[in-house]
Coordinates of C-alpha atoms in Angstrom, one line a residue:
Chain A
M315 CA -281.2 -206.7 100.9
S316 CA -280.5 -210.1 103.3
Q317 CA -284.3 -211.1 103.4
L318 CA -284.7 -210.5 99.9
T319 CA -281.7 -212.9 98.9
S320 CA -282.9 -215.2 101.4
W321 CA -286.3 -215.4 99.5
I322 CA -284.6 -215.9 96.5
F323 CA -282.7 -218.9 98.2
A324 CA -285.8 -220.2 100.0
G325 CA -287.7 -220.1 96.5
A326 CA -285.1 -221.7 94.3
L327 CA -284.6 -224.7 96.8
G328 CA -288.4 -225.0 97.9
L329 CA -287.5 -224.2 101.4
S330 CA -289.6 -222.2 103.7
A331 CA -289.1 -218.8 104.4
L332 CA -288.7 -219.9 108.1
A333 CA -285.5 -221.8 107.4
A334 CA -284.0 -218.9 105.9
T335 CA -284.9 -216.2 108.2
T336 CA -285.5 -217.6 111.8
F337 CA -283.0 -219.7 112.3
A338 CA -280.3 -217.3 112.1
Q339 CA -277.7 -216.8 114.9
A340 CA -279.1 -215.7 117.8
E341 CA -277.5 -213.0 118.6
E342 CA -278.5 -211.2 115.3
I343 CA -282.1 -209.8 116.3
E344 CA -284.6 -208.1 114.0
L345 CA -287.3 -206.2 115.4
L346 CA -290.3 -204.4 113.4
N347 CA -291.6 -201.7 114.9
A348 CA -294.9 -200.6 113.4
S349 CA -295.6 -196.8 114.4
Y350 CA -297.5 -193.8 113.3
D351 CA -296.7 -191.1 111.1
P352 CA -295.0 -188.4 112.7
T353 CA -292.7 -190.6 114.8
R354 CA -290.5 -191.2 111.8
E355 CA -287.7 -188.8 112.8
L356 CA -287.7 -189.8 116.7
Y357 CA -287.1 -193.6 115.9
Q358 CA -284.6 -192.6 113.3
A359 CA -282.7 -191.3 116.1
Y360 CA -283.7 -193.7 118.7
N361 CA -283.0 -197.1 117.2
P362 CA -279.4 -196.6 116.8
L363 CA -278.9 -195.2 120.1
F364 CA -281.0 -198.4 121.3
S365 CA -278.8 -201.1 119.5
H366 CA -275.5 -199.5 120.6
W367 CA -276.7 -199.6 124.4
Y368 CA -278.3 -203.3 123.8
R369 CA -275.1 -204.5 122.2
E370 CA -273.1 -203.0 125.1
Q371 CA -275.7 -204.6 127.7
T372 CA -276.0 -208.3 126.2
G373 CA -273.8 -208.6 123.2
D374 CA -276.8 -209.1 120.7
N375 CA -277.1 -207.2 117.6
V376 CA -280.6 -205.7 117.3
T377 CA -281.8 -204.3 114.1
I378 CA -285.2 -202.3 113.9
E379 CA -287.1 -202.2 110.9
Q380 CA -289.6 -199.3 110.8
S381 CA -293.2 -199.1 109.1
H382 CA -294.9 -196.0 109.6
G383 CA -298.5 -194.9 108.5
G384 CA -301.9 -193.5 109.9
S385 CA -302.0 -195.0 113.3
G386 CA -305.5 -196.9 112.6
K387 CA -304.3 -198.1 109.3
Q388 CA -301.2 -199.6 111.1
A389 CA -303.2 -201.2 113.7
R390 CA -305.6 -202.6 111.0
S391 CA -302.5 -204.1 109.2
V392 CA -301.1 -205.7 112.6
I393 CA -304.5 -207.4 112.9
D394 CA -304.3 -208.5 109.1
G395 CA -300.8 -209.9 109.9
L396 CA -298.1 -207.6 109.8
P397 CA -295.3 -209.2 112.0
A398 CA -294.5 -206.3 114.2
D399 CA -292.9 -207.0 117.3
V400 CA -293.4 -203.9 118.7
V401 CA -296.4 -201.2 117.9
T402 CA -295.7 -197.7 119.1
L403 CA -298.9 -196.0 118.0
A404 CA -300.8 -192.5 118.3
L405 CA -303.5 -193.6 120.8
G406 CA -304.3 -196.4 123.4
Y407 CA -307.3 -197.5 121.6
D408 CA -305.4 -198.6 118.5
I409 CA -303.4 -201.1 120.5
D410 CA -306.8 -202.1 122.5
A411 CA -308.3 -203.0 118.8
I412 CA -305.2 -205.2 118.2
A413 CA -305.6 -206.9 121.6
D414 CA -309.0 -207.5 121.0
R415 CA -309.0 -209.0 117.9
T416 CA -305.9 -210.7 117.8
G417 CA -305.0 -211.8 121.6
K418 CA -301.5 -210.8 120.3
I419 CA -301.4 -208.3 122.9
P420 CA -302.2 -208.8 126.8
E421 CA -305.5 -207.2 127.6
A422 CA -303.7 -205.4 130.4
W423 CA -300.9 -204.1 128.2
Q424 CA -301.2 -200.7 129.3
S425 CA -300.1 -201.2 132.9
A426 CA -296.8 -203.1 131.4
L427 CA -294.6 -199.9 131.3
P428 CA -294.9 -196.4 133.5
H429 CA -297.0 -193.6 132.5
N430 CA -299.8 -195.7 131.0
S431 CA -297.1 -197.3 128.6
A432 CA -296.6 -193.5 127.2
P433 CA -292.9 -192.9 127.1
Y434 CA -293.4 -189.4 125.8
T435 CA -296.7 -186.9 125.4
S436 CA -297.5 -184.3 123.0
T437 CA -300.5 -181.9 122.9
I438 CA -302.7 -180.5 119.8
V439 CA -301.7 -177.2 118.9
F440 CA -302.1 -174.9 115.6
L441 CA -299.9 -174.1 112.8
V442 CA -300.7 -171.1 110.9
R443 CA -299.0 -169.0 108.1
K444 CA -296.4 -166.4 108.9
G445 CA -297.7 -163.7 110.8
N446 CA -300.9 -165.4 111.4
P447 CA -302.8 -163.2 109.0
K448 CA -306.3 -164.8 109.7
H449 CA -305.7 -163.9 113.7
I450 CA -306.4 -167.1 114.9
Q451 CA -306.0 -167.3 118.5
D452 CA -308.0 -169.9 119.7
W453 CA -310.3 -172.8 119.0
D454 CA -313.2 -170.5 118.5
D455 CA -311.5 -168.8 115.6
L456 CA -311.4 -171.9 113.6
T457 CA -315.2 -171.8 112.6
K458 CA -315.0 -168.2 111.6
D459 CA -316.5 -167.3 107.9
G460 CA -313.5 -167.8 105.3
I461 CA -311.3 -170.0 107.4
E462 CA -310.0 -173.5 106.2
V463 CA -309.2 -176.1 108.9
I464 CA -306.6 -178.8 107.8
T465 CA -306.9 -181.9 109.7
P466 CA -306.7 -185.8 108.8
N467 CA -309.5 -188.2 108.8
P468 CA -310.4 -189.4 112.5
K469 CA -311.5 -192.7 111.1
T470 CA -307.7 -193.7 110.1
S471 CA -305.6 -191.2 111.7
G472 CA -304.9 -191.0 115.6
G473 CA -303.8 -187.6 115.5
A474 CA -307.1 -186.4 113.8
R475 CA -308.9 -188.2 116.8
W476 CA -306.8 -186.2 119.2
N477 CA -307.6 -183.0 117.2
F478 CA -311.3 -183.8 117.7
L479 CA -311.2 -184.6 121.0
A480 CA -309.4 -181.3 122.2
A481 CA -311.8 -179.3 120.1
W482 CA -314.6 -181.2 122.4
I483 CA -312.8 -180.3 125.5
Y484 CA -312.2 -176.6 124.8
V485 CA -316.2 -176.3 124.6
L486 CA -316.9 -178.4 127.5
K487 CA -314.5 -176.3 129.5
E488 CA -316.0 -172.9 128.3
Q489 CA -319.4 -174.2 129.0
L490 CA -318.8 -175.7 132.1
G491 CA -316.0 -173.6 133.5
D492 CA -314.6 -176.5 135.6
L493 CA -314.5 -180.0 134.0
S494 CA -314.6 -181.6 137.4
K495 CA -318.5 -181.0 137.0
L496 CA -318.3 -183.6 134.4
D497 CA -318.3 -186.5 137.4
D498 CA -320.9 -184.7 139.1
P499 CA -324.3 -186.0 138.8
R500 CA -325.9 -182.7 140.1
Y501 CA -325.1 -180.8 137.2
A502 CA -326.5 -183.1 134.7
D503 CA -328.4 -180.7 133.1
E504 CA -325.8 -178.3 132.3
I505 CA -323.3 -181.1 131.1
S506 CA -325.7 -182.2 128.6
A507 CA -326.1 -178.5 127.4
A508 CA -322.3 -178.4 126.9
Q509 CA -322.3 -181.6 125.1
A510 CA -324.7 -180.5 122.8
A511 CA -322.6 -177.1 122.4
A512 CA -319.6 -179.2 121.8
R513 CA -321.3 -181.0 119.1
Q514 CA -322.7 -177.8 117.6
F515 CA -319.2 -176.5 117.5
V516 CA -317.2 -179.5 116.2
G517 CA -319.5 -180.1 113.6
D518 CA -319.3 -176.5 112.3
L519 CA -315.4 -177.1 112.6
Y520 CA -315.3 -179.8 110.1
R521 CA -317.6 -177.8 107.8
H522 CA -314.4 -175.8 107.2
V523 CA -312.2 -178.5 106.5
P524 CA -311.6 -178.8 102.5
V525 CA -309.4 -182.1 102.7
L526 CA -309.5 -184.8 104.9
D527 CA -306.0 -186.6 104.6
S528 CA -305.7 -190.4 106.0
G529 CA -302.8 -189.5 108.2
A530 CA -300.9 -186.5 110.3
R531 CA -298.1 -186.4 107.9
G532 CA -300.2 -185.9 104.6
A533 CA -302.3 -183.6 106.4
T534 CA -298.9 -181.6 107.3
N535 CA -298.0 -182.0 103.6
T536 CA -301.2 -180.8 102.4
F537 CA -300.7 -177.6 104.4
V538 CA -296.9 -177.1 104.2
Q539 CA -296.2 -178.2 100.7
R540 CA -299.5 -177.6 99.0
G541 CA -300.2 -174.3 100.8
I542 CA -303.7 -175.5 101.2
G543 CA -305.8 -173.7 104.3
D544 CA -305.3 -171.2 106.8
V545 CA -304.8 -173.4 109.7
L546 CA -303.2 -176.8 110.6
L547 CA -304.1 -178.8 114.0
A548 CA -301.4 -180.5 114.3
W549 CA -299.6 -182.8 116.9
E550 CA -297.0 -180.2 118.8
N551 CA -294.0 -182.2 117.5
E552 CA -295.2 -181.9 114.0
A553 CA -295.7 -178.4 114.2
F554 CA -292.4 -177.4 115.6
L555 CA -290.8 -180.1 112.8
A556 CA -292.8 -177.5 110.1
T557 CA -291.6 -174.2 111.6
E558 CA -288.0 -175.1 112.8
E559 CA -287.0 -177.7 109.8
L560 CA -289.1 -177.3 106.9
G561 CA -290.2 -173.8 106.4
E562 CA -288.2 -171.7 108.7
G563 CA -290.1 -168.5 109.0
Q564 CA -293.0 -169.5 107.1
F565 CA -295.1 -170.9 109.7
D566 CA -296.1 -169.6 113.1
I567 CA -297.5 -171.9 116.2
V568 CA -300.5 -170.6 117.7
V569 CA -300.9 -172.1 121.3
P570 CA -304.9 -172.4 122.2
S571 CA -306.0 -172.0 125.8
V572 CA -306.9 -175.5 126.5
S573 CA -305.9 -178.7 124.9
V574 CA -305.5 -182.5 125.4
V575 CA -302.8 -184.6 126.8
A576 CA -301.7 -186.8 123.5
E577 CA -300.4 -189.9 125.1
P578 CA -299.0 -192.1 122.1
P579 CA -298.4 -195.4 123.9
V580 CA -296.2 -198.5 123.1
A581 CA -296.8 -202.2 123.6
V582 CA -295.1 -205.5 122.6
V583 CA -297.2 -207.3 120.2
E584 CA -296.2 -210.7 122.2
G585 CA -298.0 -213.2 119.8
N586 CA -295.4 -212.1 117.1
V587 CA -292.3 -211.8 118.9
E588 CA -292.7 -214.9 121.0
N589 CA -292.3 -216.9 117.4
K590 CA -288.6 -215.5 117.2
G591 CA -287.4 -216.8 120.5
E592 CA -286.6 -215.7 124.0
A593 CA -283.5 -213.3 122.6
A594 CA -286.0 -211.6 120.5
E595 CA -288.4 -211.2 123.3
R596 CA -286.0 -209.8 125.7
A597 CA -285.0 -207.2 122.8
A598 CA -288.5 -206.0 122.2
R599 CA -289.3 -205.5 126.0
A600 CA -285.8 -203.5 126.5
Y601 CA -286.6 -201.6 123.3
L602 CA -289.5 -200.0 124.9
E603 CA -288.2 -200.1 128.6
H604 CA -285.1 -198.0 127.4
L605 CA -287.5 -195.5 125.8
Y606 CA -287.7 -194.1 129.5
S607 CA -284.0 -194.1 130.2
P608 CA -282.5 -190.5 130.5
E609 CA -280.9 -190.7 127.3
A610 CA -283.9 -191.5 125.4
Q611 CA -286.0 -189.0 127.1
A612 CA -283.5 -186.5 126.4
L613 CA -283.8 -187.5 122.4
V614 CA -287.8 -187.4 123.0
A615 CA -287.5 -183.8 123.9
A616 CA -284.9 -183.0 121.1
N617 CA -287.4 -184.4 118.6
Y618 CA -290.0 -182.2 119.9
Y619 CA -292.0 -184.6 122.4
R620 CA -292.8 -183.8 125.8
P621 CA -290.7 -186.2 127.9
V622 CA -292.3 -187.9 130.9
D623 CA -289.2 -187.9 132.7
P624 CA -287.4 -184.4 131.7
E625 CA -284.4 -184.5 134.4
A626 CA -282.3 -185.4 131.3
A627 CA -283.7 -183.3 128.6
S628 CA -281.7 -180.1 127.6
K629 CA -282.9 -176.8 129.2
E630 CA -283.2 -175.4 125.6
D631 CA -285.3 -178.4 124.3
L632 CA -287.8 -177.9 127.0
A633 CA -288.1 -174.1 127.0
R634 CA -289.6 -175.0 123.8
F635 CA -292.9 -176.5 125.1
P636 CA -295.7 -173.7 126.1
E637 CA -297.6 -174.1 129.2
L638 CA -301.1 -174.6 128.4
E639 CA -304.2 -176.2 129.8
L640 CA -303.9 -179.7 129.5
H641 CA -306.8 -182.5 130.0
T642 CA -306.3 -186.3 129.7
V643 CA -309.3 -188.2 127.5
D644 CA -309.5 -190.5 130.8
E645 CA -310.5 -187.4 132.9
V646 CA -313.0 -185.9 130.2
F647 CA -314.3 -189.0 128.5
G648 CA -313.7 -191.7 130.9
S649 CA -311.4 -193.6 128.5
W650 CA -310.1 -194.5 124.9
R651 CA -312.5 -197.3 124.6
E652 CA -315.5 -195.0 125.5
A653 CA -314.2 -192.2 123.3
Q654 CA -313.8 -194.4 120.5
A655 CA -317.3 -196.1 120.5
T656 CA -319.0 -193.0 121.2
Y657 CA -317.1 -190.6 118.6
F658 CA -315.5 -192.8 115.9
D659 CA -316.8 -196.0 115.5
D660 CA -319.3 -196.1 112.8
G661 CA -322.5 -194.5 113.3
G662 CA -320.8 -192.5 116.0
V663 CA -320.8 -188.6 116.4
F664 CA -318.2 -188.3 113.7
D665 CA -320.2 -189.9 111.2
K666 CA -323.3 -187.8 112.1
I667 CA -321.4 -184.4 112.3
Y668 CA -319.5 -184.7 109.1
Q669 CA -321.1 -184.5 105.9
P670 CA -318.6 -183.9 102.9
Chain B
M111 CA -306.9 -202.9 55.1
N112 CA -304.4 -202.2 52.9
S113 CA -302.0 -199.5 54.5
T114 CA -301.3 -197.6 51.4
T115 CA -304.8 -196.9 50.7
H116 CA -305.3 -196.2 54.2
R117 CA -302.4 -194.0 54.1
Q118 CA -303.8 -192.1 51.2
I119 CA -307.6 -191.4 52.8
V120 CA -305.6 -190.0 56.0
A121 CA -303.7 -187.8 53.2
R122 CA -307.0 -186.9 51.4
Q123 CA -308.5 -185.7 54.7
Q124 CA -305.6 -183.5 55.9
A125 CA -305.9 -181.4 52.6
D126 CA -309.4 -181.1 53.3
E127 CA -308.6 -178.9 56.6
T128 CA -307.4 -175.2 56.0
P129 CA -303.8 -175.2 57.2
L130 CA -304.8 -172.6 60.2
V131 CA -306.9 -175.3 61.6
R132 CA -304.0 -177.8 61.2
Y133 CA -301.7 -175.6 62.8
L134 CA -304.3 -175.0 65.8
L135 CA -304.8 -178.3 66.3
S136 CA -301.3 -179.5 66.5
L137 CA -300.6 -176.6 68.5
L138 CA -303.1 -177.6 70.9
A139 CA -301.9 -181.2 70.7
M140 CA -298.5 -180.0 71.7
A141 CA -299.3 -177.7 74.5
I142 CA -301.6 -180.3 76.1
I143 CA -298.6 -182.9 75.8
G144 CA -296.2 -180.4 77.3
L145 CA -298.4 -179.6 80.3
F146 CA -299.3 -182.9 81.1
L147 CA -296.2 -185.3 80.1
I148 CA -293.1 -182.8 79.9
L149 CA -293.5 -180.3 82.5
P150 CA -294.0 -183.1 85.3
L151 CA -291.1 -184.8 83.8
V152 CA -288.9 -181.5 83.9
A153 CA -290.2 -180.9 87.3
V154 CA -289.1 -184.3 88.2
L155 CA -285.4 -183.7 87.1
V156 CA -285.4 -180.1 88.7
E157 CA -286.5 -181.5 92.1
A158 CA -284.4 -184.2 91.8
F159 CA -281.1 -182.1 91.6
R160 CA -282.3 -179.5 93.7
D161 CA -279.6 -180.1 96.3
G162 CA -276.8 -181.1 93.7
W163 CA -275.6 -184.4 92.1
Q164 CA -273.9 -185.2 95.4
A165 CA -277.2 -185.4 97.4
Y166 CA -278.8 -187.1 94.2
M167 CA -276.4 -189.8 94.2
T168 CA -276.5 -190.5 98.0
A169 CA -280.3 -190.7 97.6
I170 CA -280.2 -193.4 95.1
T171 CA -277.4 -195.3 96.4
D172 CA -278.7 -195.2 99.9
R173 CA -279.2 -198.7 101.2
Y174 CA -282.8 -198.7 101.6
T175 CA -283.3 -197.5 97.9
R176 CA -281.0 -200.3 96.7
H177 CA -283.1 -202.5 98.8
A178 CA -286.2 -201.2 96.9
I179 CA -284.6 -201.3 93.5
G180 CA -283.7 -204.8 94.2
L181 CA -287.3 -205.9 95.4
T182 CA -288.9 -204.2 92.2
L183 CA -286.8 -205.8 90.0
F184 CA -287.2 -209.5 91.6
T185 CA -290.9 -208.8 91.6
A186 CA -291.0 -208.1 88.1
L187 CA -288.6 -210.8 87.2
I188 CA -290.8 -213.4 88.7
C189 CA -294.3 -211.7 87.5
V190 CA -293.4 -211.0 83.9
P191 CA -292.4 -214.2 82.8
L192 CA -295.2 -215.9 84.6
N193 CA -297.6 -213.7 83.0
T194 CA -296.0 -213.9 79.7
L195 CA -296.5 -217.8 79.9
F196 CA -300.1 -217.2 80.9
G197 CA -300.7 -214.7 78.1
V198 CA -299.4 -216.5 75.4
A199 CA -301.7 -219.8 76.6
A200 CA -304.6 -217.4 77.1
A201 CA -304.5 -215.9 73.8
W202 CA -303.8 -219.3 71.9
C203 CA -307.0 -220.7 73.4
I204 CA -309.2 -217.9 72.7
A205 CA -307.6 -217.0 69.1
R206 CA -307.3 -220.6 68.1
F207 CA -310.1 -222.8 69.8
D208 CA -313.9 -222.4 69.9
F209 CA -315.1 -223.8 73.3
P210 CA -318.0 -222.9 75.9
G211 CA -317.1 -220.2 78.1
R212 CA -314.7 -218.7 75.4
S213 CA -316.0 -214.9 75.6
L214 CA -316.1 -215.4 79.5
L215 CA -312.6 -216.3 79.6
T216 CA -311.9 -213.2 77.5
T217 CA -314.1 -210.8 79.6
L218 CA -312.0 -212.4 82.8
I219 CA -308.9 -211.3 81.6
D220 CA -309.8 -208.1 81.2
L221 CA -311.1 -208.1 85.0
P222 CA -307.9 -206.3 86.5
F223 CA -308.0 -203.4 84.3
S224 CA -311.6 -202.6 85.4
V225 CA -311.1 -203.2 89.3
S226 CA -309.2 -200.8 91.2
P227 CA -305.6 -201.7 92.2
V228 CA -306.7 -200.7 95.9
I229 CA -309.4 -203.0 95.6
A230 CA -307.4 -206.0 94.6
G231 CA -304.8 -205.6 97.3
L232 CA -307.7 -205.8 99.9
V233 CA -309.1 -208.9 98.4
F234 CA -305.6 -210.5 99.1
I235 CA -306.1 -209.1 102.8
L236 CA -309.5 -210.7 103.2
I237 CA -308.2 -214.0 101.6
F238 CA -304.9 -214.4 103.5
G239 CA -305.0 -211.8 106.2
A240 CA -304.7 -213.3 109.7
Q241 CA -308.5 -212.7 110.1
G242 CA -309.0 -213.6 106.7
W243 CA -310.2 -217.3 105.1
F244 CA -307.3 -219.1 105.8
D245 CA -307.2 -217.5 109.1
G246 CA -303.5 -216.7 108.8
W247 CA -302.6 -220.5 108.4
F248 CA -299.7 -219.6 105.7
A249 CA -298.1 -217.1 108.1
A250 CA -298.3 -219.6 111.3
N251 CA -296.5 -222.1 109.3
G252 CA -293.8 -220.2 108.2
F253 CA -294.7 -218.8 104.7
P254 CA -296.4 -215.4 105.3
I255 CA -298.0 -214.3 102.2
L256 CA -299.1 -210.6 103.2
F257 CA -296.5 -208.0 104.2
A258 CA -293.9 -210.0 102.6
L259 CA -292.4 -211.0 99.1
P260 CA -295.5 -213.6 97.8
G261 CA -298.2 -210.8 98.7
I262 CA -296.3 -208.2 96.7
V263 CA -295.5 -210.8 93.8
L264 CA -299.5 -212.0 94.1
A265 CA -300.7 -208.3 94.0
T266 CA -298.5 -207.3 91.0
M267 CA -299.5 -210.7 89.1
F268 CA -303.1 -209.5 89.3
V269 CA -302.7 -205.9 87.9
T270 CA -300.3 -206.9 85.3
L271 CA -302.3 -210.4 84.2
P272 CA -304.0 -208.5 81.1
F273 CA -300.9 -207.1 79.2
V274 CA -299.6 -209.9 77.4
A275 CA -302.9 -211.6 76.5
R276 CA -304.6 -208.5 75.2
E277 CA -301.8 -207.6 72.9
L278 CA -301.9 -211.2 71.4
I279 CA -305.5 -212.1 71.3
P280 CA -306.4 -209.7 68.6
L281 CA -303.0 -210.1 66.7
M282 CA -303.7 -213.7 66.5
Q283 CA -307.2 -213.6 65.7
Q284 CA -306.4 -211.5 62.8
Q285 CA -303.2 -213.7 61.6
G286 CA -305.8 -216.8 61.6
A287 CA -304.7 -220.1 61.7
E288 CA -303.9 -221.4 58.1
Q289 CA -300.5 -221.4 58.2
E290 CA -300.4 -223.0 61.3
E291 CA -302.5 -225.8 59.9
A292 CA -300.5 -226.0 56.5
A293 CA -297.5 -226.7 59.0
I294 CA -299.5 -229.4 60.6
M295 CA -300.7 -231.0 57.5
L296 CA -297.2 -230.8 56.0
G297 CA -296.1 -233.2 59.0
A298 CA -294.4 -230.6 61.3
S299 CA -294.7 -231.5 65.3
P300 CA -296.5 -229.1 67.5
W301 CA -293.2 -227.8 68.8
Q302 CA -291.9 -227.0 65.4
M303 CA -295.1 -225.2 64.3
W304 CA -294.8 -223.2 67.3
W305 CA -291.4 -222.2 66.9
T306 CA -291.2 -221.9 63.0
I307 CA -294.7 -220.3 62.3
T308 CA -296.3 -219.0 65.3
L309 CA -293.9 -217.3 67.3
P310 CA -292.2 -215.6 64.6
R311 CA -295.2 -213.8 63.8
I312 CA -296.5 -212.8 67.0
K313 CA -293.2 -211.7 68.1
W314 CA -293.3 -208.1 68.2
G315 CA -296.8 -208.2 69.6
L316 CA -295.6 -210.3 72.5
L317 CA -292.6 -208.1 73.0
Y318 CA -294.8 -205.1 73.3
G319 CA -296.9 -206.8 75.7
V320 CA -294.1 -208.0 77.8
I321 CA -292.7 -204.4 78.0
L322 CA -296.0 -202.9 79.0
C323 CA -296.4 -205.7 81.7
N324 CA -292.9 -204.9 83.0
A325 CA -293.6 -201.5 83.0
R326 CA -296.7 -201.7 85.2
A327 CA -295.2 -204.3 87.5
M328 CA -292.4 -202.2 88.1
G329 CA -294.5 -199.2 88.9
E330 CA -297.6 -200.5 90.6
F331 CA -298.4 -198.5 93.6
G332 CA -302.0 -199.1 94.9
A333 CA -302.2 -202.7 95.2
V334 CA -298.8 -203.4 96.4
S335 CA -299.2 -200.4 99.1
V336 CA -302.2 -202.4 100.6
V337 CA -300.4 -205.8 100.8
S338 CA -296.7 -204.5 101.5
G339 CA -296.6 -203.2 105.2
H340 CA -294.2 -200.5 104.2
I341 CA -291.3 -201.9 105.9
R342 CA -288.4 -200.3 104.9
G343 CA -285.5 -202.6 103.6
S344 CA -287.7 -205.6 103.4
T345 CA -291.2 -204.9 101.6
N346 CA -290.6 -201.5 100.5
T347 CA -290.5 -201.4 96.5
L348 CA -289.5 -198.2 94.4
P349 CA -292.9 -196.7 94.0
L350 CA -293.7 -197.3 98.0
H351 CA -290.2 -195.7 98.8
V352 CA -291.0 -192.6 96.7
E353 CA -293.8 -191.9 99.1
I354 CA -292.1 -192.9 102.3
L355 CA -289.2 -190.5 101.3
Y356 CA -291.7 -187.7 100.5
N357 CA -293.3 -188.1 103.6
E358 CA -290.3 -187.9 105.7
Y359 CA -290.0 -184.3 104.2
Q360 CA -286.9 -185.8 102.2
F361 CA -288.2 -184.1 99.0
S362 CA -285.1 -184.0 96.8
A363 CA -284.4 -187.7 97.8
A364 CA -288.1 -188.6 96.9
F365 CA -287.7 -186.9 93.4
A366 CA -284.3 -188.6 93.1
V367 CA -285.7 -192.0 93.4
A368 CA -288.5 -191.0 91.3
T369 CA -286.3 -190.4 88.3
L370 CA -285.4 -194.0 88.3
L371 CA -288.8 -194.6 87.8
A372 CA -289.2 -191.9 85.2
G373 CA -286.1 -193.3 83.5
L374 CA -287.5 -196.7 83.4
A375 CA -291.0 -195.0 81.7
I376 CA -288.3 -193.3 79.3
V377 CA -286.7 -196.4 78.4
T378 CA -290.0 -198.5 78.3
L379 CA -291.3 -195.6 75.9
I380 CA -288.4 -196.2 73.4
A381 CA -288.4 -199.9 73.5
K382 CA -292.2 -199.6 73.0
S383 CA -291.6 -197.4 69.7
I384 CA -289.0 -199.6 68.7
V385 CA -291.2 -202.8 68.6
E386 CA -294.2 -201.0 67.4
W387 CA -292.3 -199.7 64.2
R388 CA -291.0 -203.2 63.7
Q389 CA -294.6 -204.5 63.9
Q390 CA -295.6 -202.2 61.4
R391 CA -293.2 -203.3 59.5
Q392 CA -293.8 -206.9 59.5
W393 CA -297.6 -206.2 59.1
E394 CA -296.8 -204.2 55.8
S395 CA -294.6 -207.0 54.3
A396 CA -297.2 -209.5 55.5
S397 CA -299.9 -207.8 53.7
S398 CA -297.9 -206.4 50.5

């Protein structure tokens, strides 16, 4: 309400909004966290934890506002001027995009924090209806006749891009046997055959997709609430949330043989937060750094994300995460920038294989 | 047309149909209305109270919900008077004067009806966005337009622009200018003419337009969604808040907040019927 009333105030007196909002007392700090879809519950839990801790440390009162949406869409909003102070998005490329187009994030943002600035990871698993009636065990079952696959649109959703790349990794692994061959020029022929097979398979996969939602949460709702499709390609955390909190006993998680390490990274939008003064800049940095603290890592695990530092997490939370063969994007595709340019930019592989 | 003869014609046409056809047709109409209007309304109410009265009250008195209500009302409070002013002025110009570009103006007023609201939102992004025409000048100078209240107001103004004007133009054209001319000839000042002749004759049509304009201003989703940034407790209007709650798996809370919008719709409907009825009576007494 405070901003609204300050707006009324500003409008009535013909003052600028600046006067009403940013010259407030220094120890009252408001930060905006622009995040992607499935982190809603995580940050709902983390924000009070951080505010409490930060107040004890510094005496400053930090209020964090949240904005959620498909990761690509959120990046676009920040580029268009959404005044986010920190971004916590689904994949590195979306933060690169903000850095490239606005200069508000330093180019080397990924080295600002440990673990490539990803304080938690996840992976891509399958969510199927109770009892797995269509007997879906691994990626190759997804393209069988009569299977409907739910996955969002890779153009707008970060999760969808992880899904796409995870499927791609599966085929390369099946074809090559060992993914380290990718870096070896001696296997050039074998690699190009494997890439062609992957393209074929992923193209087939998208022919089994009846609806492309714009974000991961929309896709989950399509599968869970509207009952469309036989299998949802989902963030592991999103799949857990659906099985344990939404429709208990209605869904099963199927863990494929191979998947991708999804690293959702975080960064301070320096170009935005610096307008709010030094206290806010310090708070924004601390907000992201504190994600790596033991208490936050425990919270991360409780919210179904894989903590990068599992020490402090409860044993029960950790036991939920299945073990499977995981590969990173850097390992298979070089980097997110390359993967984005090859597969998801206009005219890229996705545009060529997806014909609705 | 004289309304008594009109009614007679309708009555005669009805008599020509066999009773069976009449019943079947009314049954069909009722079924369609039930399916498309009543059923969703019932569903909203059932879902809203699924977790009980307590949960309903918690949902609609939540801090973020209250803020969303405040923002929605405030936006309507700015947009509706401005669009009313514009609507009256535009209708006056178009109905009373002949000038070059008159029909162009009439067509332009309809533009927001024919443009998808999402496109309207994107246009504002193109103009005021950090990468847009003004290069983010407004935000850099402490007056952010996008992802803040002004953007929401602009987008809402755009989509609700035609309502009042559209209502008044045909009404004022039909009424003609004779009475106003007579008033001026008899020495009335323009203000006297406006308050004693024009306004009383258009008041019900005006009110009707204002009600529709208000309903749309409070319910607008598409255009506002594009420019809002979805910041809870800051730029989140009621319709956007419903979406956020739904996406957070708080289904009954989402529907609870949706009942507020449904309530607004029902109030609008009732107000609209009353106004229509008064308007009808005014026409009848004027034409008899």
